[in-house]
Short mmCIF file of C-alpha atoms in Angstrom, two decimals:
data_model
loop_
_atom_site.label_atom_id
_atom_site.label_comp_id
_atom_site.label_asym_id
_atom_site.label_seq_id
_atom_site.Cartn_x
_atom_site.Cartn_y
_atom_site.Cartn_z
CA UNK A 1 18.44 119.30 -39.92
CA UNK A 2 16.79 118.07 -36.97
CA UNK A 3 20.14 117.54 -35.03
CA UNK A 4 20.77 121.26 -35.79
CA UNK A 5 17.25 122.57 -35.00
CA UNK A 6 17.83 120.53 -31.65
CA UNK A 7 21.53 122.49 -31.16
CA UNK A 8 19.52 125.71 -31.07
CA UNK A 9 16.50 125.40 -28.58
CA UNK A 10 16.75 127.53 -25.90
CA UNK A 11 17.29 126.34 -22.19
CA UNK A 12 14.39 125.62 -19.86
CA UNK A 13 14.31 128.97 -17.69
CA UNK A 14 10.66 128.54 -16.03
CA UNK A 15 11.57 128.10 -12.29
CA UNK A 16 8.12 126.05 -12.29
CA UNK A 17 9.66 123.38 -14.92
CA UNK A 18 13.02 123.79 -12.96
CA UNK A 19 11.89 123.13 -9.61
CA UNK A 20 9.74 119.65 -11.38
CA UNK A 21 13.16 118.30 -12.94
CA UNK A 22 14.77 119.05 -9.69
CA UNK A 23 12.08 116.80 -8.29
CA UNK A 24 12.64 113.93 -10.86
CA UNK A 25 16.25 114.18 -10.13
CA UNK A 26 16.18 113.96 -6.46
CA UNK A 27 13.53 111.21 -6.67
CA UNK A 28 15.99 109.51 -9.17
CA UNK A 29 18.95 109.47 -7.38
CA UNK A 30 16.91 107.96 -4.33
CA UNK A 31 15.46 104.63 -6.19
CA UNK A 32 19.02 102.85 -5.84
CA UNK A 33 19.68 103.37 -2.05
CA UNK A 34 17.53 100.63 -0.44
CA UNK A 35 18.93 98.13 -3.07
CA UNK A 36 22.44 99.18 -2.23
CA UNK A 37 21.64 98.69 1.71
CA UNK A 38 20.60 95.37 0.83
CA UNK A 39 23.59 94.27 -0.85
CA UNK A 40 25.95 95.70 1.63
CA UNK A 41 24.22 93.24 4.13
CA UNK A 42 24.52 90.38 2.30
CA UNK A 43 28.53 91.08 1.16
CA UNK A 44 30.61 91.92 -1.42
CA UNK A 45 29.59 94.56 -4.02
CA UNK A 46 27.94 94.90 -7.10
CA UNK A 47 30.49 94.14 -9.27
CA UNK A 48 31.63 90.98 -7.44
CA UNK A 49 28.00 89.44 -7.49
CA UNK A 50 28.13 88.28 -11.43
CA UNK A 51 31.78 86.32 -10.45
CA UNK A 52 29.39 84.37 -7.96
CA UNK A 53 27.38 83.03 -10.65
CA UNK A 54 28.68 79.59 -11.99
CA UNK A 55 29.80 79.95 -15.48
CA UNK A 56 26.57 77.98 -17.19
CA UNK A 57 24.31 80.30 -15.90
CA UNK A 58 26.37 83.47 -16.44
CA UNK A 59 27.13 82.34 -20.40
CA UNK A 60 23.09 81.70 -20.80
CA UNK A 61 22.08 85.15 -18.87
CA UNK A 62 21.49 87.11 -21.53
CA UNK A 63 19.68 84.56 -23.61
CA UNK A 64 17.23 83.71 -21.20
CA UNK A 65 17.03 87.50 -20.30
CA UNK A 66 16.00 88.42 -24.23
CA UNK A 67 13.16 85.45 -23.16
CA UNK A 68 12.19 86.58 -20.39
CA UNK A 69 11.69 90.25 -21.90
CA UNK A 70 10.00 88.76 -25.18
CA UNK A 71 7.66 86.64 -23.53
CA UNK A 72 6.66 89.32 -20.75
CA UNK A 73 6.19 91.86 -23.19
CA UNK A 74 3.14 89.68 -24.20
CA UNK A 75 1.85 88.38 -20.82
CA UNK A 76 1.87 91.77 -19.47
CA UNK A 77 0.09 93.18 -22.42
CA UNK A 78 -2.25 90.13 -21.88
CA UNK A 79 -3.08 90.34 -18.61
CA UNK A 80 -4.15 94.26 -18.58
CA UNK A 81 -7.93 93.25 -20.11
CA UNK A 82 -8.01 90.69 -16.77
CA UNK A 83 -6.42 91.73 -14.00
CA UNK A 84 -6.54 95.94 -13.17
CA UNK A 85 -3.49 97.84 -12.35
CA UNK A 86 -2.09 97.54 -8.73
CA UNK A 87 -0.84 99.86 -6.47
CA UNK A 88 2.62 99.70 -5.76
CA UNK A 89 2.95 98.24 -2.50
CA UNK A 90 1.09 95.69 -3.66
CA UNK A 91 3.35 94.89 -6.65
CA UNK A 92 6.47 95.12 -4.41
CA UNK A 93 4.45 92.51 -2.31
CA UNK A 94 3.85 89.94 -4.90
CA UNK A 95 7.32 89.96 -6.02
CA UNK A 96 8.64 89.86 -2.88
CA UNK A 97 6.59 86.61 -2.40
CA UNK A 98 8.00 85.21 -6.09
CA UNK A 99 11.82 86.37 -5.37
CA UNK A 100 10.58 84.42 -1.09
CA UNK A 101 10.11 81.27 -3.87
CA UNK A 102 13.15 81.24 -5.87
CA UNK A 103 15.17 82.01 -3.15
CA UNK A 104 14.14 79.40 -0.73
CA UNK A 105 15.07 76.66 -3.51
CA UNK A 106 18.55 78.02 -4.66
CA UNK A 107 19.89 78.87 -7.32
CA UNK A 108 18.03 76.47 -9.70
CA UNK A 109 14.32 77.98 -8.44
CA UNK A 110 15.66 81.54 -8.42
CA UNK A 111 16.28 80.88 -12.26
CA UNK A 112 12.79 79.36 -13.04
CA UNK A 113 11.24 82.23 -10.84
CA UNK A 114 13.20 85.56 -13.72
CA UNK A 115 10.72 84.98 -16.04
CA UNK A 116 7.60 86.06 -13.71
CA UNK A 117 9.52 88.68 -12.17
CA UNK A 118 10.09 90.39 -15.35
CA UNK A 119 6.64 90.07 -16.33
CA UNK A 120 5.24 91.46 -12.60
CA UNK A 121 7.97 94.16 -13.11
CA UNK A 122 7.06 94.99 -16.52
CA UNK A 123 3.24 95.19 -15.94
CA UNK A 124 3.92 97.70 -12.77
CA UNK A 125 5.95 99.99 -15.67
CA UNK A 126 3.23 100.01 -17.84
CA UNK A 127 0.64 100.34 -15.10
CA UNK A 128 2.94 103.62 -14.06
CA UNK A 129 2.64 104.66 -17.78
CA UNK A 130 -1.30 104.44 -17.46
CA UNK A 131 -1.18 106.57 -14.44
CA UNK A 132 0.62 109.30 -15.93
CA UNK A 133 -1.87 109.34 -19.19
CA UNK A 134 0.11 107.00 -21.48
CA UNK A 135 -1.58 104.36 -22.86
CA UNK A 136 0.16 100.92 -22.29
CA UNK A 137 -1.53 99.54 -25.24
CA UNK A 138 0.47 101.71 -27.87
CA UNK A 139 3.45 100.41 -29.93
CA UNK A 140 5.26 103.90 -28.48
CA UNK A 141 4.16 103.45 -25.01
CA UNK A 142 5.52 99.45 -24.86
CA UNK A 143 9.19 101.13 -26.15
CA UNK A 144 9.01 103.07 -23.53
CA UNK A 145 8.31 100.90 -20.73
CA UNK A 146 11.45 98.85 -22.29
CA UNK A 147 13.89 101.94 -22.31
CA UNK A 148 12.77 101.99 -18.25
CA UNK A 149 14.28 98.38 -18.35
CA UNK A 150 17.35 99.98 -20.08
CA UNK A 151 17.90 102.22 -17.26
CA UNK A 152 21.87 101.49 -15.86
CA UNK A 153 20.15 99.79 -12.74
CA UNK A 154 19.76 99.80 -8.91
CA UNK A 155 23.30 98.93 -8.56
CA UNK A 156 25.16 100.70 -11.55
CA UNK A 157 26.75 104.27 -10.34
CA UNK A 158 25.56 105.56 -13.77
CA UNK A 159 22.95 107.85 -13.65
CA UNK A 160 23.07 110.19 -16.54
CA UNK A 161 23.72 107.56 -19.02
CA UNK A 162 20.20 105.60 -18.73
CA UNK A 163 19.00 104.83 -22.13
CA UNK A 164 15.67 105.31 -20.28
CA UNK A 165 16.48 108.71 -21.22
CA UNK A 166 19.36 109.18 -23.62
CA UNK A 167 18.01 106.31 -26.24
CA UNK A 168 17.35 107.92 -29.56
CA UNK A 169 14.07 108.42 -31.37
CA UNK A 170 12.86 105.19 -33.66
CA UNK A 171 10.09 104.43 -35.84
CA UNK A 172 8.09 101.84 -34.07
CA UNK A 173 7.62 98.96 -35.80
CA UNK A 174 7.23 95.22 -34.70
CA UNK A 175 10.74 94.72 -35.78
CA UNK A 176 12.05 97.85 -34.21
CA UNK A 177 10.35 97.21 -31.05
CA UNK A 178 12.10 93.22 -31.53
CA UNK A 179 15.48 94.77 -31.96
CA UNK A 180 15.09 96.65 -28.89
CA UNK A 181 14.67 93.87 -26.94
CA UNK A 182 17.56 92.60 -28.35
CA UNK A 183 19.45 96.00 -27.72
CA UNK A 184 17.86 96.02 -23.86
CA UNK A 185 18.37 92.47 -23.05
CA UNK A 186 22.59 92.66 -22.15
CA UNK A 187 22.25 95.44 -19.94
CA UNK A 188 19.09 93.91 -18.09
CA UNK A 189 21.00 90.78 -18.19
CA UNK A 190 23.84 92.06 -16.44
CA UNK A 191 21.00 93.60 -13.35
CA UNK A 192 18.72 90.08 -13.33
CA UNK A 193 22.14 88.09 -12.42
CA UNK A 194 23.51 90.32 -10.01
CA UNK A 195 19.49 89.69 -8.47
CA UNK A 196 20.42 86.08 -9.28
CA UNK A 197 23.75 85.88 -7.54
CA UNK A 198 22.25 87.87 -4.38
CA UNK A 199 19.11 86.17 -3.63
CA UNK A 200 21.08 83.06 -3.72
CA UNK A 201 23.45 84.06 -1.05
CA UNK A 202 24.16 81.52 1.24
CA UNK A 203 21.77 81.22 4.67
CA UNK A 204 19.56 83.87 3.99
CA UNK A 205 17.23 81.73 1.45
CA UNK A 206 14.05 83.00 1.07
CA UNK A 207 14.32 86.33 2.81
CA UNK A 208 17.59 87.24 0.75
CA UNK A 209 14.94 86.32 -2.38
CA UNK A 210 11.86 88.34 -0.68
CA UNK A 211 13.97 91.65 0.03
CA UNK A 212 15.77 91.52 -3.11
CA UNK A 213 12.72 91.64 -4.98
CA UNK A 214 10.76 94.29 -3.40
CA UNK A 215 13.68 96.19 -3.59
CA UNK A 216 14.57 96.03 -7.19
CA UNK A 217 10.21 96.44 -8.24
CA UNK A 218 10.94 100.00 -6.06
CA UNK A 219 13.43 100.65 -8.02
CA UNK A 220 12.18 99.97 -11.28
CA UNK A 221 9.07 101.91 -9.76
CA UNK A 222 10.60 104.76 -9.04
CA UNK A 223 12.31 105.39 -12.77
CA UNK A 224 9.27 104.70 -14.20
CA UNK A 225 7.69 107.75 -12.38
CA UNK A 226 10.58 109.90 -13.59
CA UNK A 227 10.83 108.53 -17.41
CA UNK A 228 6.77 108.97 -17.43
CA UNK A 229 6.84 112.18 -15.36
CA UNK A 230 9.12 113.38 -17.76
CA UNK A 231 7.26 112.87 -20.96
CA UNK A 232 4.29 114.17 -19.27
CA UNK A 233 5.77 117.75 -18.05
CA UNK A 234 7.33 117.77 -21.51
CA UNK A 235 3.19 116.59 -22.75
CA UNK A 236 1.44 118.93 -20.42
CA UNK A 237 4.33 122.27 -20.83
CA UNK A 238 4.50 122.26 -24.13
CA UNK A 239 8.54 122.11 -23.55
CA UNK A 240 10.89 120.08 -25.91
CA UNK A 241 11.05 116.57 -24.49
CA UNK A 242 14.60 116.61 -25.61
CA UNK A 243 15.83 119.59 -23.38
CA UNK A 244 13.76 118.74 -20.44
CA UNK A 245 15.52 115.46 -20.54
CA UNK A 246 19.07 117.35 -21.01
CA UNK A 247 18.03 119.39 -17.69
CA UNK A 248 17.37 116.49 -16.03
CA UNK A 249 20.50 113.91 -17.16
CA UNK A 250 22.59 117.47 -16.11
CA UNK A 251 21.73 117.63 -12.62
CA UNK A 252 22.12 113.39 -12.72
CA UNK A 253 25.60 114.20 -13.60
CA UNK A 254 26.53 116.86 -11.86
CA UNK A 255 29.20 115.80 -8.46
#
């Protein structure tokens, strides 16, 4: 019933909605292009980075990637009652200074550095959420800073199929929000080694490891601010979440 009920909602026609998901597009489309500058400088492409990986690491990526995302669920969560929300320079800074770290000790520091770069990255998402009225603290609101994660990624020519904003509605539950993680963890997987693989490009060390993390926190940024200004022009309209989100994964789509 709800499937057909959703069939039969009419299209968004006020040009004041319009013109916002035009906005949300636009600024969507534009969160990948510094990443994609980056990578061209260092060489190859996107899909060539994983093959760079040695085999160990690439066979234990998604693993340590469902780890990572587990455990930074909680720190994040955690550190919100210590440490305020940050602007976003600031938390492109800081990672830049973590992925500066890893980088400048290979491939084995770059490994040992994921872990706090999902949490810094998760903690800006959820600081985003805040901003936009969500509160961070909600089982609905920590789903939907993972479904960010679940976007394609900076380097992924696959706009209108982000779960970010395609993922259907769940009841949220501990073990719902677990088997999310579960369900997000491959595709992030697949985005942390490419990061791997390019911050530990040969020569450039440390400042390979610096700009690919500042770059990859914008991105990440920037869907956030379209996911969560998304549910809030849906929030504040009155509109169908559903069909804003349709308007928006149409113009992602359209060549």
């Amino acid at each position: 019933m709800e499937a057909v009920m959703a069939e039969i909602l009419p299209p968004v026609t006020d040009p004041v909605l319009l013109k916002q998901i035009d906005l949300l597009a636009k600024r969507h489309r534009a969160a990948g292009g510094v990443v994609m500058h980056l990578i061209g400088y260092i060489g190859g492409s996107a899909e060539s980075l994983l093959g760079k990986l040695p085999a160990p690491v690439r066979s234990g990526l998604e693993g340590a990637t469902e780890r990572a995302l587990s455990g930074a669920m909680v720190a994040a969560e955690h550190s919100r009652g210590i440490v305020a929300d940050r602007p976003d320079w600031m938390n492109r800074t800081l990672t830049a200074a973590m992925g500066a770290a890893g980088g400048a000790g290979g491939l084995g520091s770059s490994l040992a550095e994921l872990p706090f770069t999902v949490t810094m990255l998760l903690r800006a998402i959820q600081g985003i959420a805040a901003e936009h009225g969500f509160d961070p603290a909600s089982e609905e609101v920590r789903v939907e800073c993972l479904r960010v994660f679940a976007s394609a990624g900076p380097l992924d020519d696959d706009d209108g199929m982000d779960l970010s904003f395609l993922a259907a509605r769940t009841t949220i539950t501990g073990p719902s929000l677990k088997s999310l993680v579960a369900k997000v963890a491959p595709r992030l997987s697949a985005v942390l080694g490419q990061k791997l693989a390019a911050q530990a490009a040969p020569v450039l060390g440390a400042v390979a490891g610096a700009a690919v993390n500042y770059s990859f926190t914008s991105y990440y940024q920037e869907i956030a601010r379209v996911h969560f200004g998304l549910k809030r022009l849906a929030r504040d309209s009155g509109a169908d979440e559903g069909v804003l989100r349709e308007e928006l994964v149409a113009r992602l789509t359209k060549k």
